XYZ file of C-alpha atoms in Angstrom:
586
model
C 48.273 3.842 -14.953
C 44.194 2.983 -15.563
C 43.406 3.539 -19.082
C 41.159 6.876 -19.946
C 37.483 5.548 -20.703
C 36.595 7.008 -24.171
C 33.267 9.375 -24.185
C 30.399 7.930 -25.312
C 30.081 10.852 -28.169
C 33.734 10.138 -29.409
C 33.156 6.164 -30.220
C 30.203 6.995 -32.577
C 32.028 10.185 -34.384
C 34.741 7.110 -34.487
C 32.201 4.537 -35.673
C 31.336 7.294 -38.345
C 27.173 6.555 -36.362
C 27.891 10.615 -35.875
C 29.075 13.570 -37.696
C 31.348 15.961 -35.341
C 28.917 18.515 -35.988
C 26.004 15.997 -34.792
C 28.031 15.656 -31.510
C 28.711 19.445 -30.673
C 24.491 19.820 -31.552
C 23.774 17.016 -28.950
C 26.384 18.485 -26.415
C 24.474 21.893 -26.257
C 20.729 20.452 -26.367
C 22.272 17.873 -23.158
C 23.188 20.923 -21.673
C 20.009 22.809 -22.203
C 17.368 20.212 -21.155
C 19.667 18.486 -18.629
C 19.914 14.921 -20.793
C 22.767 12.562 -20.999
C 24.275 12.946 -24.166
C 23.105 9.416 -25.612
C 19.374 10.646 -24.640
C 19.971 13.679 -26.245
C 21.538 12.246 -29.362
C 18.417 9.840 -29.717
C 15.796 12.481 -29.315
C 17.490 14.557 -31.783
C 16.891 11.389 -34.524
C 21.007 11.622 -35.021
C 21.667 8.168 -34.040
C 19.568 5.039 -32.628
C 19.141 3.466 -29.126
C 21.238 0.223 -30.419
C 23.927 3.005 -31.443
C 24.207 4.472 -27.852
C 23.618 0.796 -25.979
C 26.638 -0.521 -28.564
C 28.862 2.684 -27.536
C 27.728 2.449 -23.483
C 28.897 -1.591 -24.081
C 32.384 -0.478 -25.641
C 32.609 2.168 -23.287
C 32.364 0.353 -19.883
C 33.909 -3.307 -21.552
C 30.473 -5.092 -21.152
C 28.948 -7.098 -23.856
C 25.828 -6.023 -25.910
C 23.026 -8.427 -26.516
C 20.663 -8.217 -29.332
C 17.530 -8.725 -28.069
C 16.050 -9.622 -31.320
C 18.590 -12.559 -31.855
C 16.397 -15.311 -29.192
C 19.117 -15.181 -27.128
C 16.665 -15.375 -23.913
C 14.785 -18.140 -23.227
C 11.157 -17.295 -22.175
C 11.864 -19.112 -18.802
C 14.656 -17.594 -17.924
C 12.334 -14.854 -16.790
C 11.300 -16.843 -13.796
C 14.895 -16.166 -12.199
C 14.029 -12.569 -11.077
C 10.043 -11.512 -10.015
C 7.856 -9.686 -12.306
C 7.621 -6.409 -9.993
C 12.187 -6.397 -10.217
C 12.283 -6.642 -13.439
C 9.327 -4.055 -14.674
C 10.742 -1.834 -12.028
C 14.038 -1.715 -13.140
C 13.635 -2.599 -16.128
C 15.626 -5.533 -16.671
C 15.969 -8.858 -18.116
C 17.838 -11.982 -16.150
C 19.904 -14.145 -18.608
C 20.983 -17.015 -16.919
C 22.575 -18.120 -13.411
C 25.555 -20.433 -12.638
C 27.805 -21.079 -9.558
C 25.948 -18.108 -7.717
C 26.149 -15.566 -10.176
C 23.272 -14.075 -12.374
C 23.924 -12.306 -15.501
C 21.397 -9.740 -16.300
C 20.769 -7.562 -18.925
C 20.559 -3.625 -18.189
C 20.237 -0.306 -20.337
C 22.287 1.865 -18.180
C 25.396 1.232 -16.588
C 25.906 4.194 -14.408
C 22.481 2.892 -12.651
C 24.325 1.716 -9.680
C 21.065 2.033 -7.084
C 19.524 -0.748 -9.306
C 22.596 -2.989 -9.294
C 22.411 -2.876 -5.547
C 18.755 -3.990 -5.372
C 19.528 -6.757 -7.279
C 22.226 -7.692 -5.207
C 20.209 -7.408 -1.766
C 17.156 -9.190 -3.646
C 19.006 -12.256 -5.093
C 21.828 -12.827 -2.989
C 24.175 -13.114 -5.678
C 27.132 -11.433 -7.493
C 25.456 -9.757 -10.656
C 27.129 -9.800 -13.982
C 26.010 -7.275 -16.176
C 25.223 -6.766 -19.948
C 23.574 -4.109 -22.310
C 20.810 -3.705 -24.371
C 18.651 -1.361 -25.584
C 15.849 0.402 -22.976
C 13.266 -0.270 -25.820
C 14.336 -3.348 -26.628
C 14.337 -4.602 -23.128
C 11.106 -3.212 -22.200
C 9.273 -4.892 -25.032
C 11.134 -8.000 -24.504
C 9.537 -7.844 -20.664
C 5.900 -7.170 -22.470
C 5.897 -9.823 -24.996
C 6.919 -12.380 -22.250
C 5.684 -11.387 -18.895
C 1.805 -10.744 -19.817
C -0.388 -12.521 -21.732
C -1.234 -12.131 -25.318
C -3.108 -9.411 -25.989
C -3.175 -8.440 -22.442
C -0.531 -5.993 -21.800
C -1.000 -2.723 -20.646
C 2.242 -1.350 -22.253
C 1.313 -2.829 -25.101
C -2.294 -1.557 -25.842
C -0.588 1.898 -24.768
C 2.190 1.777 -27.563
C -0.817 0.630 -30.156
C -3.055 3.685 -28.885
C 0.163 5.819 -29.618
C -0.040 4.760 -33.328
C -3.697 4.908 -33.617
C -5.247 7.657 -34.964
C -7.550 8.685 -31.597
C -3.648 9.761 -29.953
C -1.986 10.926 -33.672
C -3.537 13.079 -36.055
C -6.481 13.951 -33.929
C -4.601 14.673 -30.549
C -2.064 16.864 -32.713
C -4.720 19.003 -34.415
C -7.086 19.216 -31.571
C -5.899 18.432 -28.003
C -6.322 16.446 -25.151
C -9.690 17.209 -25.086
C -10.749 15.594 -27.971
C -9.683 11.930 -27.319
C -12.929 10.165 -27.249
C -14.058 8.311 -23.813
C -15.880 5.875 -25.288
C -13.215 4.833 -27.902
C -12.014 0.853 -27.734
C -8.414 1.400 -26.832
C -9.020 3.459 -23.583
C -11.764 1.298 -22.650
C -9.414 -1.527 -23.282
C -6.428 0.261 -21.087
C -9.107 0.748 -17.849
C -10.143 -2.827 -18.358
C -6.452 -4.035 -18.346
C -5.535 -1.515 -15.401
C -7.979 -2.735 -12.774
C -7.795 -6.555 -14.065
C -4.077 -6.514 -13.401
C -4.684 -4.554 -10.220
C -7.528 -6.722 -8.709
C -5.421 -9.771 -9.689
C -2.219 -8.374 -7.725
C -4.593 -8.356 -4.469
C -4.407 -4.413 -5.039
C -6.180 -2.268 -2.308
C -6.295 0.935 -4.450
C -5.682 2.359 -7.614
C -3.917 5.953 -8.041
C -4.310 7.663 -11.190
C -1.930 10.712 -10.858
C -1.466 13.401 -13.343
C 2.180 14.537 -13.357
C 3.917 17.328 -15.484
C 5.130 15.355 -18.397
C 2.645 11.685 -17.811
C -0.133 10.241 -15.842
C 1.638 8.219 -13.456
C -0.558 4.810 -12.168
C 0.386 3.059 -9.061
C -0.946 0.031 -6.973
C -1.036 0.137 -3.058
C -0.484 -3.647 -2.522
C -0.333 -4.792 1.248
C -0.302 -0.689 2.265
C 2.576 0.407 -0.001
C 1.977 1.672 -3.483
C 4.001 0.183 -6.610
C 4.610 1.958 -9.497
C 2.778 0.215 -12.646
C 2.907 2.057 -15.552
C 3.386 5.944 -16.992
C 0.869 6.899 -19.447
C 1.449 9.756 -21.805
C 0.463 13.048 -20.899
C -2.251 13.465 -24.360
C -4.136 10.633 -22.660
C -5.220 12.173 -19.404
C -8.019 13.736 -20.675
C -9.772 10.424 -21.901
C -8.400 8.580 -19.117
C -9.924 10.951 -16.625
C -13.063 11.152 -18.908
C -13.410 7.194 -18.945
C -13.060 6.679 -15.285
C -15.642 9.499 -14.606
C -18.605 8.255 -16.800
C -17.613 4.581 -14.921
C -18.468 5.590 -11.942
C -21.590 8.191 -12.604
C -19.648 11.189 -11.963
C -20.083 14.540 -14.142
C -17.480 14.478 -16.775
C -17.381 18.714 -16.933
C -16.889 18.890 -13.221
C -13.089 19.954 -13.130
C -12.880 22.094 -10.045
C -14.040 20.193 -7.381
C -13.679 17.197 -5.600
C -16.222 14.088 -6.395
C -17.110 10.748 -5.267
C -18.694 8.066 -7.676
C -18.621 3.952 -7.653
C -18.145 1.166 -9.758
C -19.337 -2.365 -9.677
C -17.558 -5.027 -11.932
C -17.182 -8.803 -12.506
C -13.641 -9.199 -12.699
C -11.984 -12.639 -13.376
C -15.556 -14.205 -12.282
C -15.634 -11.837 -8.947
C -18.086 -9.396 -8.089
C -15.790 -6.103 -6.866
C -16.933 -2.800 -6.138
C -14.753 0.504 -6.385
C -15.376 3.569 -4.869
C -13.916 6.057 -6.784
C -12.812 9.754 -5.304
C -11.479 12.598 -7.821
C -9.637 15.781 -6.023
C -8.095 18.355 -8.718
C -4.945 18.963 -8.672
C -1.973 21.372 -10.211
C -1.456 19.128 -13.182
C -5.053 18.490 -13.166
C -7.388 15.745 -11.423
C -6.042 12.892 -9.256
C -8.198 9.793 -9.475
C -8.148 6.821 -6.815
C -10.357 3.932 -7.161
C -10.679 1.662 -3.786
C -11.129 -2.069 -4.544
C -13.721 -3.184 -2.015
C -13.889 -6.509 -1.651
C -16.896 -8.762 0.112
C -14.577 -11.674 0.943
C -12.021 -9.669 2.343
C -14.073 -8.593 5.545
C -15.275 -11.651 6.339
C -12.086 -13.253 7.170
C -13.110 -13.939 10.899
C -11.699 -13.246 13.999
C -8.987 -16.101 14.203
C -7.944 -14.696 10.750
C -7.295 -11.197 11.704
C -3.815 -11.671 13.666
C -4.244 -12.237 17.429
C -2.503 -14.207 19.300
C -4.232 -16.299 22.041
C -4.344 -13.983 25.152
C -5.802 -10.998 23.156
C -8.422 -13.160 21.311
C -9.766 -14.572 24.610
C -9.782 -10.966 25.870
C -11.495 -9.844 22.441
C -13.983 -12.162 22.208
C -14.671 -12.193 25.880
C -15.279 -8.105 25.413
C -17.967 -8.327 22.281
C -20.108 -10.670 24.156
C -20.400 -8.449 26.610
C -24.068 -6.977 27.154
C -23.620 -3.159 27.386
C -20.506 -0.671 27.161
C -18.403 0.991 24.746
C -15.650 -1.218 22.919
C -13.638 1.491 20.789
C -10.971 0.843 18.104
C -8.534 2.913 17.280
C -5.541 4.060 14.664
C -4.586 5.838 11.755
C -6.147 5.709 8.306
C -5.734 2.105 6.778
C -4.716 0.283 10.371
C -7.837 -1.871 9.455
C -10.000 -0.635 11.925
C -13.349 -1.353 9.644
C -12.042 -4.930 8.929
C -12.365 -5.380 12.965
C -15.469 -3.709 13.909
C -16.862 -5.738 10.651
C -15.581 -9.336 11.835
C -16.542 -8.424 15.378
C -20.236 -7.497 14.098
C -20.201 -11.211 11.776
C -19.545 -12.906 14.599
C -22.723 -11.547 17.007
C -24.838 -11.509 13.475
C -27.913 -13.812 14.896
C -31.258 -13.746 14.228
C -32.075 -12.759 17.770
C -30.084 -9.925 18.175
C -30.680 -6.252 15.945
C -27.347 -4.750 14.857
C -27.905 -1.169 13.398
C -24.664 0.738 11.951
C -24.275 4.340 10.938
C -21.278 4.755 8.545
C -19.496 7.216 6.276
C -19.958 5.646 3.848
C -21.146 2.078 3.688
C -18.314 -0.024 1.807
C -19.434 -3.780 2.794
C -23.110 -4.865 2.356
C -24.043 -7.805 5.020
C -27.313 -9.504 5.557
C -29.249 -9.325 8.993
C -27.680 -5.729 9.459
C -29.399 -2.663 9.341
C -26.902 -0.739 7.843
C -27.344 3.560 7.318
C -25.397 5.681 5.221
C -24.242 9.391 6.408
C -25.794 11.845 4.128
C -24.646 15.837 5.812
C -25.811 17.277 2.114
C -29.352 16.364 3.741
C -28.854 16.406 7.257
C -28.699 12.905 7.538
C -25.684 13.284 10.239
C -24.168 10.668 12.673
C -25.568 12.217 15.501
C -29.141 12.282 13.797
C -28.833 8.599 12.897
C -27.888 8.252 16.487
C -30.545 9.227 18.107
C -32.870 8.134 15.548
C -31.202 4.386 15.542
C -32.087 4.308 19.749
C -35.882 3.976 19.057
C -35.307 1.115 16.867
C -34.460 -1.023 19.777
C -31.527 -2.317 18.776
C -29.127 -4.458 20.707
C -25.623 -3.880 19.327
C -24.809 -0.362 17.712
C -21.547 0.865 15.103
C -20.939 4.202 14.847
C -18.521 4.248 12.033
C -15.967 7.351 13.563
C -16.443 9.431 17.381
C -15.358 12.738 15.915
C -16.818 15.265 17.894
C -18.913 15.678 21.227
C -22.002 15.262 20.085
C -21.404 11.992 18.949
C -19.321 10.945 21.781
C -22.081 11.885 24.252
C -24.925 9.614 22.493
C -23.099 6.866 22.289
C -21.965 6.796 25.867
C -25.664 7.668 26.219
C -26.687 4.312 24.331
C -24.053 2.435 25.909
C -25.130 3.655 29.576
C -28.426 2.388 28.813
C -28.302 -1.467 28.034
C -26.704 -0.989 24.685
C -23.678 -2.501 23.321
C -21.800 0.579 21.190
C -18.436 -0.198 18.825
C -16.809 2.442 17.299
C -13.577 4.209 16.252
C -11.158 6.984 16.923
C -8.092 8.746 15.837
C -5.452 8.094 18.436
C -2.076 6.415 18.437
C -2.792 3.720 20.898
C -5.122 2.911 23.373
C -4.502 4.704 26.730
C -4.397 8.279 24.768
C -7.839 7.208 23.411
C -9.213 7.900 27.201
C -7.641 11.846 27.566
C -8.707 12.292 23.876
C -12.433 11.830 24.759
C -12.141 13.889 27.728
C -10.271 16.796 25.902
C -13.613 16.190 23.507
C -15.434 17.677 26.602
C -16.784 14.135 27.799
C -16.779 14.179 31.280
C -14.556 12.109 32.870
C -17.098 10.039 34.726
C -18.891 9.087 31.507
C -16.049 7.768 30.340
C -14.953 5.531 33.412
C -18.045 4.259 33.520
C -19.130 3.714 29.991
C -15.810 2.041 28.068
C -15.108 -1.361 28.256
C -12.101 -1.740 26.502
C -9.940 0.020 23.755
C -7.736 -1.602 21.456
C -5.168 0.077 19.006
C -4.007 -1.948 15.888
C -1.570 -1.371 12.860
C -1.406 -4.141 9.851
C 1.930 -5.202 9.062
C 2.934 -7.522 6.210
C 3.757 -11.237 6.245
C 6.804 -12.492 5.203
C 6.217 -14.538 1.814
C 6.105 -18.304 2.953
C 7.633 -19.114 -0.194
C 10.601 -17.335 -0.128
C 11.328 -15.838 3.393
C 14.776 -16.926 4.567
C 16.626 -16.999 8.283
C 18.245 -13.236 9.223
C 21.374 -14.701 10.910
C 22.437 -11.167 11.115
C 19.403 -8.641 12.035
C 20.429 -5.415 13.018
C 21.174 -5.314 16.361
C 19.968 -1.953 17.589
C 16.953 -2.567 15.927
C 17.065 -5.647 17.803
C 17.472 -3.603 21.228
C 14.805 -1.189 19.915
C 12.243 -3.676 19.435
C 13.242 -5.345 23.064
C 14.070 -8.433 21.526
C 17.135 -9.986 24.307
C 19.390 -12.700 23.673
C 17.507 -14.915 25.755
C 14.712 -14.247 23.274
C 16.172 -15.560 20.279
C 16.653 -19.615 21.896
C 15.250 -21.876 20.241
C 13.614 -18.909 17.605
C 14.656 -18.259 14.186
C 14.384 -14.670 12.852
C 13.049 -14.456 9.125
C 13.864 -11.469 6.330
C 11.892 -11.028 3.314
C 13.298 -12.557 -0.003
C 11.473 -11.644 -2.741
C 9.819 -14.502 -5.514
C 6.942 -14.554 -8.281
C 4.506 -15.536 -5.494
C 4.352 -12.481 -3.686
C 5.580 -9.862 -6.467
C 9.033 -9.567 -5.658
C 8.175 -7.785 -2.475
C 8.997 -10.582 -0.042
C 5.695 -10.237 1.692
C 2.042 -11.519 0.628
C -0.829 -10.243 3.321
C -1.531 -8.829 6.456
C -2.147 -9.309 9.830
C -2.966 -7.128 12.477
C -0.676 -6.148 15.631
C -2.652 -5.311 18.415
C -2.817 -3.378 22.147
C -6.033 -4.366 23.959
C -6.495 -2.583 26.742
C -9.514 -4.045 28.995
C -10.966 -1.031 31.989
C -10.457 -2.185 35.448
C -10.579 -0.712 38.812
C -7.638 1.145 38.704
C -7.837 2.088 35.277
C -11.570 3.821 35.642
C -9.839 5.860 39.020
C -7.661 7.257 36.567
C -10.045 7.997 33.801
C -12.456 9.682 36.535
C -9.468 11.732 37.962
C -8.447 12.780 34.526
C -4.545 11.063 34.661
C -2.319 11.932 32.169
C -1.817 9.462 29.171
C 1.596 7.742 30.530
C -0.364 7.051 34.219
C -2.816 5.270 32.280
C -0.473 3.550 30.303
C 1.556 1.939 33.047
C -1.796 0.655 34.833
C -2.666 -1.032 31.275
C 1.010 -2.439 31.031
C 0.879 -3.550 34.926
C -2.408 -5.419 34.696
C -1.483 -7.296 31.463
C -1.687 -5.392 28.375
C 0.721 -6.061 25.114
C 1.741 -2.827 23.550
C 1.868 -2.414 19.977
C 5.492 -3.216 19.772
C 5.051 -5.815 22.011
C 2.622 -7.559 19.669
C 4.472 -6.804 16.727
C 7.356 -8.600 18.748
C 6.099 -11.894 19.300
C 4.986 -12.218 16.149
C 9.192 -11.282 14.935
C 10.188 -14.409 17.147
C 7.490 -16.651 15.758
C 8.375 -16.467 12.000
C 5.700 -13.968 11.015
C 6.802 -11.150 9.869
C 10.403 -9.149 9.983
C 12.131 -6.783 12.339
C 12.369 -4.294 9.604
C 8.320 -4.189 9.055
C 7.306 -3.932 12.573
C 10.266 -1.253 12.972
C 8.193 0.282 10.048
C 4.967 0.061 11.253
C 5.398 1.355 14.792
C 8.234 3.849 14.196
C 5.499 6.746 14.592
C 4.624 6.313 17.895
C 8.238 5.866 18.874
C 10.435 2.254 19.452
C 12.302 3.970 21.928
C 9.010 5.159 24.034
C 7.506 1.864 23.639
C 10.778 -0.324 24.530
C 11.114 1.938 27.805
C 7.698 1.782 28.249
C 8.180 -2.290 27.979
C 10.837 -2.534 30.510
C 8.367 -0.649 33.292
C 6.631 -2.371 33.404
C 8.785 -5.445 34.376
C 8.030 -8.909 34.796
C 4.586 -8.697 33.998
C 5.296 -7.862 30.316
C 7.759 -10.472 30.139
C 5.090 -13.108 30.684
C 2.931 -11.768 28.126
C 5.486 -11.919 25.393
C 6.362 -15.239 26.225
């Protein structure tokens, strides 16, 4: 028969750590504020951390480590990555004949045990230690002296500006302007801009102000900062960016412009309140990161013949489309660097203006004054230009004056909402864009999505990929000769996550004959489609395909990435259209 595990509660009454009465006191708060009993018995001041990490060790037959003891070497940090262990929030030991030993706080935390499993490909051996402990363990060694966010957070706790002061008068009278929180912003967007960060969310929550990091389109969680610090958190990022600091009810949009680690970065900052007040996100905006190129954006060789062949052209509509973040602007950007001469005028009307270049005449939407797309439109026409952006078609009066530009000698890029490129043609039309305009106006439309790539550091052979994801993707056993299939790892390099960049997958679909019949005769979406797939066109999950087979990225990403618009509709889609797909996708 197993032996009965002893409670938690009855090894410190044992210990003589608790009093019974102390235990029966902890029971009933546990039960009140749903806590575990050793959280309870902490925040109650009836026993220590150490106490309940000693009793969890005793309890579950693991061995306790005291952290304070230099048991760890420093570079014995190195065997997990920095985002793993902050995450979780725990501490590798050592690692011998395929087994890691790591140091946890809670045993019961079986989701976490699994990660580390999946992440190192190992058996995990397991041993305690305080949360406390192990957290400032991770601070003192992970970051930099005196450059630890978690640190200058604990040392605001004990300063005066978040004790006395915050106790007797609020939130609101944390000072803005005091050196800690300025030093806490300065560390936040350092660390972000140095983890290749895209955006920073500062998100009030009922009990902390959460922060995450969208790295490579998914957000991380950083850091939780206590809930008296909003106010001067929200304060400090306000005055940064010229915004009005007793503006709490509606929505605002300021900038920022810093030197960070040498580089000039810009951030456009956006407020929007909120139920547990206002939600801050700061967009890093990079110069360098738009002017990448066309080779560097992610085509492969048929589509950037067909995409460069398309820009040059001299007249037409060229029109990119996707959701929010597909890197649409990054496109229309490398598209405009690479017809930037001194003998052709490029105007552009966006909303708003992110990336300054020079030789382009670049306008700014402004609706507060009337300064609207349409009215930079029309305006933009006398200038003579040669090659026109309109940052977003969104409504008919836009759509008709660029088809009017591009029906008279100009060459007009732009973007629109639409899942891939066929549906971009009925979209227009259901606009109220006759159908003839569009025929005769477009020259191509391409769709893209940005997927990650797999961490050249660490990526290893999948020897065993899911095989209906497999079929989903339309990736055949003839496929896979001679190709080797890659999953994502996870190292310091690329943040644990097993990926480091992007790269676009993309659906370039060039007008021809048949396609403009269609168009004109107002075809539904899937009749389009087939014509696109039939004369040569990659779909999405095509694209994202090829780039499987060739090492890029994983099956799990592009199954990610595409899942919205449907695997299954695409694969069927795919096998249509025959042999002529086949060729493209190689």
């Amino acid at each position: 028969m197993a032996k009965q595990r002893k409670k938690l509660g009855q090894l410190l009454v044992e210990w003589k750590v608790l009093q019974p009465n102390d235990l029966n006191d902890a029971v009933d708060y546990a039960q009140t504020n749903g806590k575990r009993i050793g959280e309870a018995l902490v925040e109650l001041g009836r026993c220590t951390e150490d106490d309940v990490a000693k009793a969890l060790a005793a309890q579950f037959d693991m061995e306790y480590v005291d952290l304070e003891a230099g048991l760890i070497a420093p570079g014995a940090m190195d065997l997990l990555p920095e985002d793993l262990v902050r995450r979780h929030n725990v501490l590798p030991l050592q690692q011998a004949d395929g087994k890691l030993k790591v140091i946890i706080s809670d045993p019961l935390d079986l989701e976490t045990l699994d990660v580390l499993r999946f992440r190192t490909n190992m058996e995990v051996e397991t041993l305690i230690a305080s949360r406390a402990k192990i957290k400032k363990f991770i601070d003192q060694f992970l970051a930099p002296s005196g450059m630890s966010i978690d640190k200058t957070v604990q040392e605001m706790r004990n300063e005066t500006v978040l004790g006395d002061l915050a106790a007797e008068a609020g939130d609101e009278a944390l000072d803005p302007d005091s050196a800690p929180i300025i030093k806490l912003m300065s560390l936040i967007i350092t660390e972000a801009v140095r983890t290749r960060a895209s955006d920073i969310h500062v998100e009030p929550m009922a009990d902390r102000v959460r922060v995450r990091y969208r790295i490579d389109g998914v957000c991380l969680e950083r850091d939780r900062i206590p809930k008296r610090m909003q106010g001067a958190v929200t304060a400090r990022l306000k005055i940064m960016s010229g915004m009005k600091i007793e503006e709490k009810r509606l929505p605002q949009d300021g900038r920022i412009k810093l030197h960070v680690a040498g580089e000039a970065v810009d951030f456009r900052v956006s407020t929007l309140p909120a139920y547990h007040g206002e939600s801050i996100v700061l967009r890093i905006l990079r110069p360098d990161s738009v002017k990448i190129g066309i080779q560097s954006l992610g085509f492969e060789d048929d589509d950037y013949h067909r995409f460069s062949h398309v820009i040059k052209r001299p007249n037409g509509i060229f029109l990119v489309t996707g959701p929010t973040g597909s890197g649409k602007t990054t496109t229309l950007y490398a598209a405009l660097q690479e017809l930037n001469r001194s003998d052709r005028k490029i105007i552009t009307a966006e909303d708003p203006v992110e990336y300054n270049f020079a030789g382009i005449n670049q306008c700014q939407v402004r609706d507060n004054i009337g300064l609207s797309f349409e009215r930079i439109l029309r305006s933009m026409l006398r200038q003579a230009p040669n090659i026109i952006l309109v940052g977003e078609i969104r409504d008919l009066v836009v759509a008709e004056v660029a088809i009017q530009a591009a029906l008279t000698g100009h060459l007009v890029f732009s973007t629109l909402h639409t899942n891939d490129a066929p549906s971009a043609i009925t979209r227009l039309i259901d606009m109220g864009v006759k159908p003839f305009l569009v025929a005769s106006s477009i020259q191509a439309i391409m769709a893209q999505r940005l997927i990650r790539v797999l961490c050249p550091e660490c990526k290893t052979p999948d020897y065993e990929p899911d095989n209906y994801v497999l079929r989903l993707l339309g990736i055949r056993t003839s496929d896979l000769e001679g190709k080797t299939i890659y999953k994502p790892v996870g190292c310091p390099k690329c943040n644990g996550t097993g990926y480091r960049g992007r790269l676009g997958i993309f659906e370039m679909m060039q007008m021809n004959n048949q396609i403009r019949e269609l168009a004109f005769n107002r075809a539904p979406t899937k009749d389009i489609r087939a014509a696109a797939i039939a004369s040569g066109m990659r779909n999405l999950v095509g694209d994202g395909r090829v780039k499987i087979l060739n090492g890029v990225t994983s099956i799990e990403e592009v199954s990610r990435v595409t899942q919205a618009e449907g695997l299954v509709t695409a694969m069927n889609d795919s096998l249509a259209a025959g042999a002529g797909e086949s060729k493209q996708t190689g």
